[in-house]
Amino acid sequence: MIISPIDLAIVITYVLAMLGIGYYVFRKAPSLEEYLVAGRSMTTPILVCTLASTYYGLDVLFGTSEVGFNDGVVAFFGYSELSLGFYVFAAYGLSRKLKAARFTSLPEILERSYGPATGYLGAVSSILYSLPALSLFALERISEVMFGIDAQVGALALGAIALLYTLWGGLWAVAITDTIQFIFMCVTLAVAVPMLMSELGGFEAVAATVPETHFDIFGGMPVWLMLAYAATGISILVDPAFYQRIFAAKNFRQVRNAMLIALLVWGAYDWAVTAAGMLARSGVEVGALPANLHSNDALLTAVVWALPVGLVGLFLAGVLATSMSTIDSYCLVAGSNISYDVYRPLVKPDATDRELVQATKIGICISFVLGYILAFMFDRLMALWVFNASLMTSTVLIPIMMSLFWKGRRTAAAGKMSFLFGMVSVIVYYFGLSQMGVYDETWGTYIWSVQIGNLSYELWQEYALFFSLPISLLGFLVGNLIGEPRGPVIEPEEQSA
């Protein structure tokens, strides 16, 4: 697909602006607290922008549109909207407790609750979850489909831009660029979807061309798969970037209000992305788009086909903004885990702020490289997202929820065993299904058919969370019978502050 010089100039201008912001913040030489949690001074407006742009990256833009392309409105009603329920609980149930204790990172919660060993395990899980593989995976598609350059080279070059301004400015640079990227994301999608609808002849024409099941709430998607996709939304309750925003907020009310406002944005964004995926499917059915169009490329190809010169450049800048807002946030989280949660306690407990900032920057680079490698190991965006979310949720959800809400006995062994039981169960499940199951080209996953008596059951790789979470809880209960009980994670005087 050929991009006009005008559109290319718009994209280049956007990229240079992001780098300029990062360099401006870099000149202020932020302290460790400013670098990691923005001096704990963020207010509602900037929190809305950084929350919305961070969580609705290219995994949603391409992942939800992929489901919309293949299955229709189930992408919104059966997947996205069920996930938003977890966000409401996060706004009311988690924010106050996390803000009260003045944590700096997610692993620090585990360290205070269960001891250093569990804190280190949590750091490893947080680092793996925060690797920017999802966004780099999507940048591969942008590079190849939009700019006609090698996928690996394009992902490396475009991703390096977000890496650079994150290295320069830390969370303040991330938050300021997220604010601009938030505007690009919302405006460009709001313009693109109606124009695409118009090009395809309106709603009635689209409804007549896509499969009938595309307008069923459950679509053609198996119910258990829909629930598995929705269940990955529980990862927000242990998402380290979300926790970082809570720690960076000026007070509890700021982050709670930001979450509630962001919910409205997320709902509208989900619907627009789902609609774009369905519109792309209509374009394929009527011959306006290639018959062999891959679902991963559907949204990009359809929108660029429908938009005129100039708006294409703004849309591509918006897509890049969506990707960069996620890359910068999660690279910073992984880098801070490496420096604050691993390097500081294990290597140099008396490290200065300057040394920890430098260690964080090294960690950011490490996370980017590892994410780049991981991005080429999956064929479908949703498969990569489900594996990441399943691993993070299965290892730390139970220990963290128990540390914050369980008032009974809690031992160091409980945290470690819950983590290890959850991790092993996810890995064994995924590996086992890949060996015993059959790869399904339509869904891009392994499915194992099990016959019990006269009944046949199908186990999909995406169902891992249904087994690993109960196993993680079992590990906590078994471990809780061992060792001496520990005190509360949040001291009473901090709760009342």
Coordinates of C-alpha atoms in Angstrom, one line a residue, residues 76-403:
F76 CA -18.0 -5.8 22.1
F77 CA -20.8 -7.5 24.1
G78 CA -19.0 -10.8 24.9
Y79 CA -15.5 -9.7 25.3
S80 CA -14.8 -6.0 25.9
E81 CA -17.9 -5.1 28.0
L82 CA -17.4 -8.0 30.4
S83 CA -13.9 -6.9 30.9
L84 CA -15.0 -3.4 31.9
G85 CA -16.6 -4.8 35.0
F86 CA -13.2 -5.6 36.4
Y87 CA -12.2 -1.9 35.8
V88 CA -15.1 -0.7 38.0
F89 CA -13.9 -2.9 40.8
A90 CA -10.4 -1.6 40.3
A91 CA -11.6 2.0 40.6
Y92 CA -13.5 1.4 43.8
G93 CA -12.0 -1.7 45.4
L94 CA -8.3 -1.4 44.7
S95 CA -7.4 2.3 44.3
R96 CA -8.0 3.4 47.9
K97 CA -6.1 0.5 49.5
L98 CA -3.1 0.8 47.1
K99 CA -2.9 4.6 47.4
A100 CA -3.0 4.4 51.2
A101 CA 0.1 2.3 51.6
R102 CA 2.4 4.5 49.3
F103 CA 3.8 1.6 47.4
T104 CA 6.2 2.2 44.5
S105 CA 5.7 -1.0 42.5
L106 CA 3.5 -4.1 42.4
P107 CA 6.3 -6.5 43.6
E108 CA 6.8 -4.3 46.7
I109 CA 3.2 -5.3 47.8
L110 CA 4.2 -9.0 47.7
E111 CA 7.5 -8.3 49.4
R112 CA 5.8 -6.5 52.3
S113 CA 3.1 -9.2 52.6
Y114 CA 5.1 -12.4 52.1
G115 CA 8.8 -11.6 52.3
P116 CA 11.6 -10.9 49.8
A117 CA 11.4 -14.2 47.9
T118 CA 7.8 -13.7 46.9
G119 CA 8.7 -10.1 46.0
Y120 CA 11.4 -11.3 43.6
L121 CA 9.0 -13.8 42.0
G122 CA 6.4 -11.0 41.6
A123 CA 9.1 -8.9 39.9
V124 CA 9.9 -11.6 37.4
S125 CA 6.1 -12.0 36.6
S126 CA 5.7 -8.3 36.3
I127 CA 8.7 -7.9 34.0
L128 CA 7.5 -10.7 31.7
Y129 CA 4.0 -9.3 31.6
S130 CA 5.3 -5.8 30.8
L131 CA 7.5 -6.8 27.9
P132 CA 6.1 -4.7 25.0
A133 CA 5.6 -7.8 22.7
L134 CA 2.0 -7.0 21.9
S135 CA 2.6 -3.5 20.6
L136 CA 5.8 -4.6 18.8
F137 CA 3.8 -7.4 17.2
A138 CA 1.3 -4.9 15.9
L139 CA 4.0 -2.5 14.7
E140 CA 5.2 -5.4 12.5
R141 CA 1.9 -5.3 10.8
I142 CA 1.9 -1.5 10.4
S143 CA 5.4 -1.6 8.9
E144 CA 4.6 -4.3 6.4
V145 CA 1.0 -3.3 5.4
M146 CA 1.2 0.5 5.6
F147 CA 4.8 1.4 4.9
G148 CA 5.9 -1.6 2.8
I149 CA 9.0 -2.3 4.8
D150 CA 10.3 -5.4 6.4
A151 CA 8.2 -6.2 9.5
Q152 CA 11.1 -6.8 11.8
V153 CA 13.0 -3.7 10.7
G154 CA 9.9 -1.5 11.0
A155 CA 8.9 -2.8 14.4
L156 CA 12.5 -2.1 15.7
A157 CA 12.7 1.4 14.2
L158 CA 9.2 2.6 15.2
G159 CA 9.4 1.0 18.7
A160 CA 12.8 2.6 19.3
I161 CA 11.2 6.0 19.1
A162 CA 9.0 5.3 22.2
L163 CA 12.0 3.7 23.8
L164 CA 14.1 6.8 23.4
Y165 CA 11.7 9.4 24.9
T166 CA 10.9 7.0 27.8
L167 CA 14.6 6.7 28.5
W168 CA 14.8 10.5 28.6
G169 CA 11.9 11.5 30.7
G170 CA 10.5 8.6 32.7
L171 CA 6.8 8.6 33.8
W172 CA 6.3 12.3 33.3
A173 CA 7.5 12.0 29.6
V174 CA 5.2 9.0 29.3
A175 CA 2.2 10.8 30.8
I176 CA 2.6 14.0 28.7
T177 CA 3.1 12.0 25.4
D178 CA 0.1 9.8 26.5
T179 CA -2.0 12.9 26.7
I180 CA -1.2 13.9 23.1
Q181 CA -1.5 10.3 22.0
F182 CA -4.9 10.0 23.7
I183 CA -6.2 12.8 21.6
F184 CA -4.9 11.3 18.4
M185 CA -6.3 7.9 19.2
C186 CA -9.9 9.1 19.9
V187 CA -10.1 11.7 17.2
T188 CA -8.7 9.6 14.3
L189 CA -10.9 6.6 15.1
A190 CA -14.0 8.8 15.6
V191 CA -13.4 10.2 12.1
A192 CA -12.4 7.0 10.4
V193 CA -15.3 4.7 11.3
P194 CA -18.1 6.9 9.9
M195 CA -16.1 7.5 6.7
L196 CA -15.6 3.8 6.3
M197 CA -19.3 3.2 6.9
S198 CA -20.1 5.8 4.2
E199 CA -17.8 4.3 1.7
L200 CA -19.4 0.9 2.1
G201 CA -23.0 2.2 1.6
G202 CA -24.2 2.6 5.2
F203 CA -25.4 0.3 7.9
E204 CA -28.0 -1.5 5.8
A205 CA -25.5 -2.4 3.1
V206 CA -23.1 -3.7 5.7
A207 CA -25.7 -5.7 7.5
A208 CA -26.7 -7.4 4.2
T209 CA -23.1 -8.5 3.4
V210 CA -21.6 -9.8 6.6
P211 CA -22.6 -13.2 8.0
E212 CA -25.8 -13.2 10.0
T213 CA -24.0 -14.5 13.1
H214 CA -22.0 -11.2 13.2
F215 CA -25.1 -9.5 14.8
D216 CA -25.6 -12.2 17.4
I217 CA -24.3 -11.3 20.8
F218 CA -22.5 -14.6 21.0
G219 CA -21.7 -14.6 17.3
G220 CA -20.1 -17.8 16.0
M221 CA -17.6 -17.9 18.9
P222 CA -17.8 -20.8 21.3
V223 CA -19.2 -19.6 24.7
W224 CA -16.2 -20.9 26.6
L225 CA -13.8 -19.1 24.3
M226 CA -15.8 -15.9 24.8
L227 CA -15.6 -16.3 28.6
A228 CA -11.9 -17.0 28.3
Y229 CA -11.3 -13.8 26.4
A230 CA -13.4 -11.8 28.9
A231 CA -11.7 -13.5 31.9
T232 CA -8.4 -12.0 30.7
G233 CA -9.8 -8.6 31.7
I234 CA -9.2 -9.7 35.3
S235 CA -5.6 -8.9 34.6
I236 CA -6.4 -5.2 35.2
L237 CA -6.5 -6.1 38.9
V238 CA -2.8 -7.0 38.8
D239 CA -1.7 -4.8 35.9
P240 CA 1.6 -3.2 37.0
A241 CA 1.1 -0.1 34.8
F242 CA -2.3 0.5 36.4
Y243 CA -0.7 0.1 39.8
Q244 CA 2.0 2.6 38.8
R245 CA -0.7 5.2 37.9
I246 CA -2.4 4.7 41.3
F247 CA 1.0 5.2 43.0
A248 CA 1.6 8.4 40.9
A249 CA -1.8 10.0 41.7
K250 CA -2.0 12.9 44.0
N251 CA -4.7 11.2 46.1
F252 CA -7.3 8.4 45.9
R253 CA -10.1 10.6 44.5
Q254 CA -8.0 11.7 41.6
V255 CA -7.3 8.2 40.4
R256 CA -10.9 6.9 41.1
N257 CA -12.4 9.7 39.1
A258 CA -9.9 9.2 36.3
M259 CA -10.8 5.5 36.2
L260 CA -14.6 6.2 36.0
I261 CA -14.1 8.8 33.2
A262 CA -11.8 6.5 31.3
L263 CA -14.4 3.7 31.5
L264 CA -16.7 5.9 29.2
V265 CA -13.8 6.4 26.8
W266 CA -12.9 2.7 26.8
G267 CA -16.5 1.7 26.1
A268 CA -16.8 4.0 23.1
Y269 CA -13.4 3.0 21.8
D270 CA -14.3 -0.7 22.1
W271 CA -17.5 -0.2 20.0
A272 CA -15.7 1.9 17.4
V273 CA -13.0 -0.8 17.0
T274 CA -15.5 -3.6 16.8
A275 CA -17.5 -1.7 14.2
A276 CA -14.3 -1.1 12.1
G277 CA -13.6 -4.9 12.1
M278 CA -17.1 -5.7 10.9
L279 CA -16.9 -3.0 8.3
A280 CA -13.6 -4.4 7.0
R281 CA -15.4 -7.8 6.7
S282 CA -18.1 -6.2 4.7
G283 CA -15.5 -4.7 2.4
V284 CA -14.0 -8.1 1.8
E285 CA -17.5 -9.6 1.1
V286 CA -18.3 -7.0 -1.5
G287 CA -14.9 -7.1 -3.2
A288 CA -13.7 -3.7 -2.1
L289 CA -10.9 -5.2 -0.1
P290 CA -8.7 -8.2 -0.9
A291 CA -10.4 -11.6 -0.5
N292 CA -7.4 -13.0 1.3
L293 CA -7.2 -10.1 3.8
H294 CA -5.8 -11.3 7.2
S295 CA -7.9 -10.4 10.2
N296 CA -4.9 -8.9 11.8
D297 CA -4.6 -6.4 8.9
A298 CA -8.3 -5.8 8.4
L299 CA -8.7 -2.5 10.3
L300 CA -5.6 -0.9 8.9
T301 CA -6.3 -1.8 5.3
A302 CA -10.0 -0.8 5.5
V303 CA -9.5 2.5 7.1
V304 CA -6.7 3.6 4.9
W305 CA -8.7 2.5 1.8
A306 CA -11.6 4.8 3.0
L307 CA -9.8 7.9 4.1
P308 CA -8.5 10.7 1.8
V309 CA -5.0 12.0 1.7
G310 CA -4.1 13.9 4.8
L311 CA -6.6 12.0 7.0
V312 CA -4.6 8.9 6.3
G313 CA -1.6 10.5 7.8
L314 CA -3.5 11.5 10.9
F315 CA -4.9 8.0 11.2
L316 CA -1.5 6.4 10.9
A317 CA -0.1 8.9 13.5
G318 CA -3.0 7.8 15.7
V319 CA -2.2 4.2 15.3
L320 CA 1.5 4.9 16.1
A321 CA 0.3 6.8 19.1
T322 CA -1.8 3.8 20.3
S323 CA 1.3 1.6 20.0
M324 CA 3.8 4.0 21.6
S325 CA 1.6 4.8 24.5
T326 CA 1.7 1.1 25.5
I327 CA 5.4 0.5 24.7
D328 CA 6.5 3.5 26.8
S329 CA 4.4 2.6 29.8
Y330 CA 5.2 -1.1 30.0
C331 CA 8.9 -0.7 29.3
L332 CA 9.1 1.8 32.2
V333 CA 7.3 -0.6 34.5
A334 CA 9.6 -3.5 33.5
G335 CA 12.7 -1.2 33.9
S336 CA 11.6 -0.1 37.4
N337 CA 11.0 -3.7 38.4
I338 CA 14.5 -4.6 37.4
S339 CA 16.1 -1.6 39.2
Y340 CA 13.8 -1.0 42.2
D341 CA 12.6 -4.6 42.9
V342 CA 15.7 -6.7 41.9
Y343 CA 18.9 -4.6 41.6
R344 CA 18.3 -2.4 44.7
P345 CA 17.6 -5.2 47.2
L346 CA 19.8 -7.9 45.8
V347 CA 22.8 -5.9 44.4
K348 CA 23.0 -2.5 46.0
P349 CA 20.7 -1.7 48.9
D350 CA 22.3 1.7 49.4
A351 CA 22.1 2.8 45.7
T352 CA 21.5 6.5 45.2
D353 CA 18.6 7.9 43.2
R354 CA 21.0 8.6 40.3
E355 CA 22.2 5.0 40.3
L356 CA 18.7 3.7 40.4
V357 CA 17.5 5.9 37.5
Q358 CA 20.5 4.6 35.5
A359 CA 19.6 1.0 36.4
T360 CA 16.0 1.7 35.4
K361 CA 17.1 2.9 32.0
I362 CA 19.2 -0.2 31.5
G363 CA 16.1 -2.3 32.5
I364 CA 14.0 -0.4 30.0
C365 CA 16.4 -1.4 27.2
I366 CA 16.4 -5.0 28.4
S367 CA 12.6 -5.2 28.4
F368 CA 12.4 -3.7 24.9
V369 CA 14.9 -6.3 23.5
L370 CA 13.1 -9.2 25.2
G371 CA 9.7 -7.9 24.0
Y372 CA 11.0 -7.6 20.4
I373 CA 12.1 -11.3 20.5
L374 CA 8.8 -12.5 22.0
A375 CA 6.8 -10.6 19.4
F376 CA 7.8 -13.0 16.6
M377 CA 6.8 -16.2 18.5
F378 CA 3.0 -15.9 18.0
D379 CA 0.9 -15.7 14.8
R380 CA -2.2 -14.1 16.3
L381 CA -2.4 -11.0 18.5
M382 CA -5.2 -12.4 20.7
A383 CA -3.2 -15.6 21.3
L384 CA -0.2 -13.6 22.6
W385 CA -2.5 -11.4 24.8
V386 CA -4.3 -14.3 26.4
F387 CA -1.0 -16.1 27.2
N388 CA 0.5 -12.9 28.8
A389 CA -2.6 -12.2 30.8
S390 CA -3.0 -15.8 31.9
L391 CA 0.5 -16.0 33.2
M392 CA 0.4 -12.7 35.1
T393 CA -3.0 -13.3 36.6
S394 CA -2.3 -16.9 37.6
T395 CA 0.9 -16.0 39.5
V396 CA 0.1 -12.8 41.4
L397 CA -3.7 -12.3 41.5
I398 CA -4.4 -14.6 44.5
P399 CA -1.4 -13.4 46.6
I400 CA -2.2 -9.7 46.1
M401 CA -5.9 -10.0 46.6
M402 CA -5.3 -12.0 49.8
S403 CA -2.7 -9.4 51.0

